[in-house]
Amino acid sequence: MLASMPKVSLVGAGPGSSDLITRRGFKVLQQASVVLYDALVSIELLNEIDTDIPKIYVGKRCGEHSLLQDDINKLIVESAYTYGHVVRLKGGDPFVFGRASEEIEYVESFGIPVVVIPGVSSAIAVPASQGIPVTRRGISSSFWVMTATKKDGSFSQDLKLAAKSSATLVILMGVRKFREIATEILKYRSKTTPFAIIQNGTLDKETCITGTLLNYKTVNKDINTALPGIIVIGDVVAEHPSFFEEELQRVLNSGM
Ligand SMILES: C[S@@+](CC[C@H](N)C(=O)[O-])C[C@H]1O[C@@H](n2cnc3c(N)ncnc32)[C@H](O)[C@@H]1O
């Protein structure tokens, strides 16, 4: 059977919790003929849509056998011809480290129309869910969202540039390399700079480990490196409840 109207909607599912998708995203999701979803998309969200339509997992997680990007691109096009309306459901916002541009380019080369429904990115929502503002008047007036490493695994130049700035650093896909990241950042930032590592953000099982760059080695053993997470580094992390202790505030305020 050839579907009469092949089309693709790239929908941002939000940072984790099923009710953090946008209203428009949810509406489009309910109109899908097939859903191709990523690793960090909530199962509760998938359970809320029509059970009769195919929901195909195309996630890429470290350490698990997964489809290559080329295979995903092809599957999107094949699914559009077979079923009609493909919802390509991606964690957070499709354009934040989501390889959305590659998928759009490929799908459009077949003359299939694509729309993008933005999503709430984990880069901001996950720190916010822990009460950590990425900016705060008088403390941090900007933030960098980055991955620590490049395609070949080496450190990105941006990590160094960001560390040299006074911006809040929000690092995605860096949990496994936390030790190396902290070592690199310590070259440019004070030892008392606070950091947070948040995993399962916005979900019931959300965890947050905080510390200062000074003690990064001791917290490193508490991190479950099998789980994705977000690293936030900068003085705004002191807004987290675990940083309310007077002494740390005193040290931070003294600018040491
Ligand atoms: C491939 S990137 C995709 C980011 C996504 N497009 C977004 O805007 O949130 C995946 C990374 O996002 C971060 N991430 C996404 N959801 C998360 C969550 N709920 N808790 C912690 N980290 C999360 C992790 O660093 C993970 O390795």
mmCIF file of C-alpha atoms and ligand atoms in Angstrom:
data_model
loop_
_atom_site.group_PDB
_atom_site.id
_atom_site.type_symbol
_atom_site.label_atom_id
_atom_site.label_comp_id
_atom_site.label_asym_id
_atom_site.label_seq_id
_atom_site.Cartn_x
_atom_site.Cartn_y
_atom_site.Cartn_z
ATOM 1 C CA MET A 1 0.000 0.000 0.000
ATOM 2 C CA LEU A 2 1.330 3.460 -0.886
ATOM 3 C CA ALA A 3 0.185 6.199 1.472
ATOM 4 C CA SER A 4 -1.420 9.056 -0.440
ATOM 5 C CA MET A 5 0.052 11.954 1.501
ATOM 6 C CA PRO A 6 3.556 11.223 2.779
ATOM 7 C CA LYS A 7 4.688 13.888 5.221
ATOM 8 C CA VAL A 8 7.005 14.142 8.198
ATOM 9 C CA SER A 9 6.679 16.104 11.436
ATOM 10 C CA LEU A 10 9.807 16.434 13.551
ATOM 11 C CA VAL A 11 8.463 16.856 17.047
ATOM 12 C CA GLY A 12 10.389 17.789 20.181
ATOM 13 C CA ALA A 13 9.152 15.580 23.020
ATOM 14 C CA GLY A 14 10.555 17.806 25.767
ATOM 15 C CA PRO A 15 13.132 16.994 28.428
ATOM 16 C CA GLY A 16 11.724 13.780 29.900
ATOM 17 C CA SER A 17 8.440 13.980 31.759
ATOM 18 C CA SER A 18 5.535 13.158 29.418
ATOM 19 C CA ASP A 19 3.681 16.375 30.275
ATOM 20 C CA LEU A 20 6.560 18.602 29.205
ATOM 21 C CA ILE A 21 5.856 18.215 25.485
ATOM 22 C CA THR A 22 4.276 21.361 23.979
ATOM 23 C CA ARG A 23 0.538 21.422 23.287
ATOM 24 C CA ARG A 24 1.235 21.647 19.567
ATOM 25 C CA GLY A 25 3.672 18.755 19.737
ATOM 26 C CA PHE A 26 1.101 16.588 21.495
ATOM 27 C CA LYS A 27 -1.608 17.515 18.997
ATOM 28 C CA VAL A 28 0.595 16.564 16.051
ATOM 29 C CA LEU A 29 1.611 13.353 17.807
ATOM 30 C CA GLN A 30 -2.038 12.339 18.063
ATOM 31 C CA GLN A 31 -2.392 12.775 14.293
ATOM 32 C CA ALA A 32 0.535 10.447 13.470
ATOM 33 C CA SER A 33 0.195 7.348 11.267
ATOM 34 C CA VAL A 34 3.520 6.052 12.624
ATOM 35 C CA VAL A 35 5.953 7.268 15.278
ATOM 36 C CA LEU A 36 9.723 6.859 15.096
ATOM 37 C CA TYR A 37 11.096 7.716 18.525
ATOM 38 C CA ASP A 38 14.445 8.248 20.230
ATOM 39 C CA ALA A 39 16.001 6.795 23.375
ATOM 40 C CA LEU A 40 15.108 9.627 25.747
ATOM 41 C CA VAL A 41 11.436 9.836 24.786
ATOM 42 C CA SER A 42 9.114 8.957 27.652
ATOM 43 C CA ILE A 43 7.252 5.652 27.419
ATOM 44 C CA GLU A 44 4.296 7.280 29.255
ATOM 45 C CA LEU A 45 4.036 9.770 26.390
ATOM 46 C CA LEU A 46 4.026 6.971 23.802
ATOM 47 C CA ASN A 47 1.345 5.172 25.808
ATOM 48 C CA GLU A 48 -0.875 8.221 25.532
ATOM 49 C CA ILE A 49 -1.190 7.960 21.749
ATOM 50 C CA ASP A 50 -3.369 5.712 19.599
ATOM 51 C CA THR A 51 -2.271 2.157 20.385
ATOM 52 C CA ASP A 52 -3.008 0.909 16.866
ATOM 53 C CA ILE A 53 -0.286 2.869 15.117
ATOM 54 C CA PRO A 54 3.254 1.504 14.835
ATOM 55 C CA LYS A 55 5.740 3.028 17.274
ATOM 56 C CA ILE A 56 9.253 2.240 16.176
ATOM 57 C CA TYR A 57 12.304 2.720 18.398
ATOM 58 C CA VAL A 58 15.248 4.211 16.529
ATOM 59 C CA GLY A 59 17.272 5.399 19.514
ATOM 60 C CA LYS A 60 21.027 5.604 19.736
ATOM 61 C CA ARG A 61 22.405 4.956 23.190
ATOM 62 C CA CYS A 62 26.007 4.364 24.161
ATOM 63 C CA GLY A 63 26.777 0.682 24.488
ATOM 64 C CA GLU A 64 23.668 -0.622 22.747
ATOM 65 C CA HIS A 65 23.235 -1.884 19.216
ATOM 66 C CA SER A 66 21.520 0.878 17.327
ATOM 67 C CA LEU A 67 20.626 2.085 13.858
ATOM 68 C CA LEU A 68 23.035 4.304 11.964
ATOM 69 C CA GLN A 69 21.842 7.791 11.045
ATOM 70 C CA ASP A 70 21.653 6.786 7.354
ATOM 71 C CA ASP A 71 19.367 3.878 8.246
ATOM 72 C CA ILE A 72 17.137 6.182 10.284
ATOM 73 C CA ASN A 73 16.910 8.641 7.372
ATOM 74 C CA LYS A 74 15.878 5.838 5.028
ATOM 75 C CA LEU A 75 13.366 4.453 7.504
ATOM 76 C CA ILE A 76 11.691 7.855 7.836
ATOM 77 C CA VAL A 77 11.205 8.078 4.071
ATOM 78 C CA GLU A 78 10.039 4.451 3.743
ATOM 79 C CA SER A 79 7.596 4.968 6.608
ATOM 80 C CA ALA A 80 6.210 8.127 5.012
ATOM 81 C CA TYR A 81 5.502 6.213 1.774
ATOM 82 C CA THR A 82 4.045 3.258 3.671
ATOM 83 C CA TYR A 83 1.977 4.973 6.362
ATOM 84 C CA GLY A 84 1.577 8.634 5.426
ATOM 85 C CA HIS A 85 2.204 10.936 8.368
ATOM 86 C CA VAL A 86 5.476 10.131 10.148
ATOM 87 C CA VAL A 87 6.067 11.749 13.503
ATOM 88 C CA ARG A 88 9.771 11.697 14.191
ATOM 89 C CA LEU A 89 9.768 12.167 17.954
ATOM 90 C CA LYS A 90 12.990 13.455 19.453
ATOM 91 C CA GLY A 91 14.035 14.184 23.025
ATOM 92 C CA GLY A 92 14.104 17.845 24.040
ATOM 93 C CA ASP A 93 14.224 20.129 21.032
ATOM 94 C CA PRO A 94 14.921 18.525 17.633
ATOM 95 C CA PHE A 95 17.603 21.060 16.738
ATOM 96 C CA VAL A 96 19.692 20.730 19.910
ATOM 97 C CA PHE A 97 22.169 17.941 19.187
ATOM 98 C CA GLY A 98 19.323 16.110 17.515
ATOM 99 C CA ARG A 99 20.654 15.643 13.959
ATOM 100 C CA ALA A 100 17.372 17.088 12.767
ATOM 101 C CA SER A 101 18.945 19.018 9.901
ATOM 102 C CA GLU A 102 20.323 15.836 8.344
ATOM 103 C CA GLU A 103 16.941 14.141 8.542
ATOM 104 C CA ILE A 104 15.152 17.157 7.054
ATOM 105 C CA GLU A 105 17.611 17.411 4.168
ATOM 106 C CA TYR A 106 17.270 13.729 3.346
ATOM 107 C CA VAL A 107 13.480 13.630 3.582
ATOM 108 C CA GLU A 108 13.044 16.822 1.547
ATOM 109 C CA SER A 109 15.290 15.433 -1.205
ATOM 110 C CA PHE A 110 12.381 13.036 -1.905
ATOM 111 C CA GLY A 111 9.958 15.959 -2.167
ATOM 112 C CA ILE A 112 8.325 14.959 1.127
ATOM 113 C CA PRO A 113 7.255 18.007 3.178
ATOM 114 C CA VAL A 114 8.672 18.374 6.692
ATOM 115 C CA VAL A 115 7.494 20.523 9.575
ATOM 116 C CA VAL A 116 9.366 21.070 12.829
ATOM 117 C CA ILE A 117 7.568 21.407 16.149
ATOM 118 C CA PRO A 118 10.022 22.826 18.689
ATOM 119 C CA GLY A 119 10.444 21.186 22.067
ATOM 120 C CA VAL A 120 11.644 22.236 25.505
ATOM 121 C CA SER A 121 15.332 21.424 25.556
ATOM 122 C CA SER A 122 16.799 19.458 28.439
ATOM 123 C CA ALA A 123 19.705 21.920 28.346
ATOM 124 C CA ILE A 124 17.601 24.480 30.197
ATOM 125 C CA ALA A 125 14.709 22.460 31.589
ATOM 126 C CA VAL A 126 16.777 19.873 33.452
ATOM 127 C CA PRO A 127 18.822 22.439 35.440
ATOM 128 C CA ALA A 128 15.585 24.389 36.034
ATOM 129 C CA SER A 129 13.905 21.301 37.403
ATOM 130 C CA GLN A 130 16.635 21.239 40.089
ATOM 131 C CA GLY A 131 16.171 24.930 40.816
ATOM 132 C CA ILE A 132 19.380 25.867 39.003
ATOM 133 C CA PRO A 133 18.959 28.973 36.833
ATOM 134 C CA VAL A 134 21.304 29.043 33.840
ATOM 135 C CA THR A 135 21.502 32.827 34.167
ATOM 136 C CA ARG A 136 21.081 35.006 37.200
ATOM 137 C CA ARG A 137 21.422 38.753 37.417
ATOM 138 C CA GLY A 138 24.752 39.627 38.992
ATOM 139 C CA ILE A 139 26.062 36.045 38.812
ATOM 140 C CA SER A 140 25.932 34.822 35.232
ATOM 141 C CA SER A 141 24.672 36.740 32.227
ATOM 142 C CA SER A 142 25.091 33.984 29.637
ATOM 143 C CA PHE A 143 25.358 30.252 29.205
ATOM 144 C CA TRP A 144 26.993 27.896 26.742
ATOM 145 C CA VAL A 145 25.293 24.665 25.764
ATOM 146 C CA MET A 146 27.805 22.232 24.372
ATOM 147 C CA THR A 147 29.064 18.710 24.118
ATOM 148 C CA ALA A 148 32.482 18.198 25.593
ATOM 149 C CA THR A 149 33.904 16.181 22.778
ATOM 150 C CA LYS A 150 33.952 16.187 18.997
ATOM 151 C CA LYS A 151 33.066 13.320 16.650
ATOM 152 C CA ASP A 152 36.543 11.794 17.064
ATOM 153 C CA GLY A 153 36.315 11.885 20.903
ATOM 154 C CA SER A 154 38.801 14.740 21.371
ATOM 155 C CA PHE A 155 37.906 17.799 23.466
ATOM 156 C CA SER A 156 36.141 20.544 21.606
ATOM 157 C CA GLN A 157 37.851 23.929 21.452
ATOM 158 C CA ASP A 158 34.558 25.385 22.683
ATOM 159 C CA LEU A 159 35.004 23.730 26.069
ATOM 160 C CA LYS A 160 38.210 25.676 26.607
ATOM 161 C CA LEU A 161 36.713 28.919 25.290
ATOM 162 C CA ALA A 162 33.640 28.525 27.479
ATOM 163 C CA ALA A 163 35.752 27.698 30.517
ATOM 164 C CA LYS A 164 37.761 30.882 29.926
ATOM 165 C CA SER A 165 34.559 32.948 29.877
ATOM 166 C CA SER A 166 32.382 33.707 32.901
ATOM 167 C CA ALA A 167 29.359 31.948 31.380
ATOM 168 C CA THR A 168 27.469 29.041 32.916
ATOM 169 C CA LEU A 169 28.534 25.826 31.178
ATOM 170 C CA VAL A 170 25.812 23.333 30.303
ATOM 171 C CA ILE A 171 27.421 20.186 28.972
ATOM 172 C CA LEU A 172 25.392 17.464 27.296
ATOM 173 C CA MET A 173 26.600 13.929 26.614
ATOM 174 C CA GLY A 174 29.579 14.425 28.932
ATOM 175 C CA VAL A 175 28.891 12.267 31.995
ATOM 176 C CA ARG A 176 31.322 9.523 31.005
ATOM 177 C CA LYS A 177 34.059 12.103 30.572
ATOM 178 C CA PHE A 178 33.278 14.119 33.686
ATOM 179 C CA ARG A 179 36.695 13.607 35.261
ATOM 180 C CA GLU A 180 38.523 14.833 32.153
ATOM 181 C CA ILE A 181 36.085 17.732 31.729
ATOM 182 C CA ALA A 182 36.589 18.864 35.325
ATOM 183 C CA THR A 183 40.369 18.633 34.921
ATOM 184 C CA GLU A 184 40.219 20.755 31.774
ATOM 185 C CA ILE A 185 37.954 23.376 33.317
ATOM 186 C CA LEU A 186 40.094 23.633 36.446
ATOM 187 C CA LYS A 187 42.794 25.136 34.222
ATOM 188 C CA TYR A 188 40.635 28.256 33.818
ATOM 189 C CA ARG A 189 38.123 28.350 36.676
ATOM 190 C CA SER A 190 38.472 28.524 40.440
ATOM 191 C CA LYS A 191 38.550 25.309 42.478
ATOM 192 C CA THR A 192 35.469 26.519 44.366
ATOM 193 C CA THR A 193 33.356 26.657 41.197
ATOM 194 C CA PRO A 194 30.254 24.570 41.845
ATOM 195 C CA PHE A 195 28.972 21.920 39.492
ATOM 196 C CA ALA A 196 25.904 19.702 39.264
ATOM 197 C CA ILE A 197 25.353 16.457 37.411
ATOM 198 C CA ILE A 198 21.680 15.774 36.803
ATOM 199 C CA GLN A 199 20.393 12.442 35.493
ATOM 200 C CA ASN A 200 16.846 11.359 34.617
ATOM 201 C CA GLY A 201 15.979 15.050 34.644
ATOM 202 C CA THR A 202 12.289 15.979 35.136
ATOM 203 C CA LEU A 203 11.408 12.331 35.840
ATOM 204 C CA ASP A 204 10.430 10.796 39.188
ATOM 205 C CA LYS A 205 13.832 9.119 39.419
ATOM 206 C CA GLU A 206 15.726 12.372 38.820
ATOM 207 C CA THR A 207 19.042 12.582 40.662
ATOM 208 C CA CYS A 208 21.405 15.478 41.191
ATOM 209 C CA ILE A 209 24.954 15.312 42.476
ATOM 210 C CA THR A 210 26.608 18.592 43.373
ATOM 211 C CA GLY A 211 30.086 19.571 44.393
ATOM 212 C CA THR A 212 32.879 21.986 43.656
ATOM 213 C CA LEU A 213 35.608 21.401 41.098
ATOM 214 C CA LEU A 214 37.877 20.916 44.104
ATOM 215 C CA ASN A 215 36.127 17.656 45.059
ATOM 216 C CA TYR A 216 35.183 16.339 41.616
ATOM 217 C CA LYS A 217 37.195 13.158 42.156
ATOM 218 C CA THR A 218 35.192 12.135 45.213
ATOM 219 C CA VAL A 219 31.783 12.574 43.571
ATOM 220 C CA ASN A 220 32.873 10.899 40.360
ATOM 221 C CA LYS A 221 32.375 7.457 41.926
ATOM 222 C CA ASP A 222 28.704 8.246 42.723
ATOM 223 C CA ILE A 223 27.812 8.891 39.093
ATOM 224 C CA ASN A 224 26.067 6.202 37.098
ATOM 225 C CA THR A 225 27.922 6.581 33.823
ATOM 226 C CA ALA A 226 25.499 4.242 32.062
ATOM 227 C CA LEU A 227 22.854 6.975 32.265
ATOM 228 C CA PRO A 228 22.854 10.162 30.232
ATOM 229 C CA GLY A 229 23.024 13.360 32.204
ATOM 230 C CA ILE A 230 23.647 17.059 32.122
ATOM 231 C CA ILE A 231 26.632 18.735 33.721
ATOM 232 C CA VAL A 232 26.175 22.334 34.836
ATOM 233 C CA ILE A 233 29.264 24.250 35.902
ATOM 234 C CA GLY A 234 29.240 27.787 37.254
ATOM 235 C CA ASP A 235 28.329 29.895 40.249
ATOM 236 C CA VAL A 236 24.599 29.627 39.478
ATOM 237 C CA VAL A 237 24.781 26.043 40.759
ATOM 238 C CA ALA A 238 25.102 27.580 44.225
ATOM 239 C CA GLU A 239 21.348 28.261 43.898
ATOM 240 C CA HIS A 240 20.800 24.550 44.398
ATOM 241 C CA PRO A 241 19.483 23.733 47.894
ATOM 242 C CA SER A 242 22.576 21.652 48.705
ATOM 243 C CA PHE A 243 24.670 24.783 48.357
ATOM 244 C CA PHE A 244 22.843 26.751 50.992
ATOM 245 C CA GLU A 245 25.432 25.996 53.634
ATOM 246 C CA GLU A 246 26.850 29.225 54.896
ATOM 247 C CA GLU A 247 30.474 28.320 54.596
ATOM 248 C CA LEU A 248 30.389 27.576 50.903
ATOM 249 C CA GLN A 249 28.500 30.800 50.311
ATOM 250 C CA ARG A 250 31.217 32.639 52.200
ATOM 251 C CA VAL A 251 33.946 31.061 50.087
ATOM 252 C CA LEU A 252 32.132 31.855 46.863
ATOM 253 C CA ASN A 253 31.422 35.424 47.906
ATOM 254 C CA SER A 254 35.059 35.958 48.787
ATOM 255 C CA GLY A 255 35.879 35.273 45.122
ATOM 256 C CA MET A 256 38.544 32.685 45.947
HETATM 257 C C1 LIG B 1 21.588 13.686 21.812
HETATM 258 S S1 LIG B 1 21.387 14.877 23.083
HETATM 259 C C2 LIG B 1 19.785 15.448 22.655
HETATM 260 C C3 LIG B 1 19.373 16.698 23.390
HETATM 261 C C4 LIG B 1 17.927 17.080 23.126
HETATM 262 N N1 LIG B 1 17.692 17.344 21.734
HETATM 263 C C5 LIG B 1 17.460 18.270 23.962
HETATM 264 O O1 LIG B 1 17.195 19.356 23.421
HETATM 265 O O2 LIG B 1 17.316 18.089 25.169
HETATM 266 C C6 LIG B 1 21.110 13.815 24.456
HETATM 267 C C7 LIG B 1 21.720 14.377 25.748
HETATM 268 O O3 LIG B 1 20.832 15.313 26.340
HETATM 269 C C8 LIG B 1 20.936 15.236 27.740
HETATM 270 N N2 LIG B 1 19.620 14.876 28.288
HETATM 271 C C9 LIG B 1 18.480 14.791 27.598
HETATM 272 N N3 LIG B 1 17.430 14.520 28.396
HETATM 273 C C10 LIG B 1 17.934 14.449 29.642
HETATM 274 C C11 LIG B 1 17.358 14.210 30.923
HETATM 275 N N4 LIG B 1 16.048 14.009 31.080
HETATM 276 N N5 LIG B 1 18.168 14.188 32.002
HETATM 277 C C12 LIG B 1 19.482 14.414 31.885
HETATM 278 N N6 LIG B 1 20.087 14.653 30.691
HETATM 279 C C13 LIG B 1 19.332 14.674 29.592
HETATM 280 C C14 LIG B 1 22.003 14.199 28.056
HETATM 281 O O4 LIG B 1 23.240 14.873 28.153
HETATM 282 C C15 LIG B 1 21.940 13.338 26.810
HETATM 283 O O5 LIG B 1 23.143 12.619 26.624
#
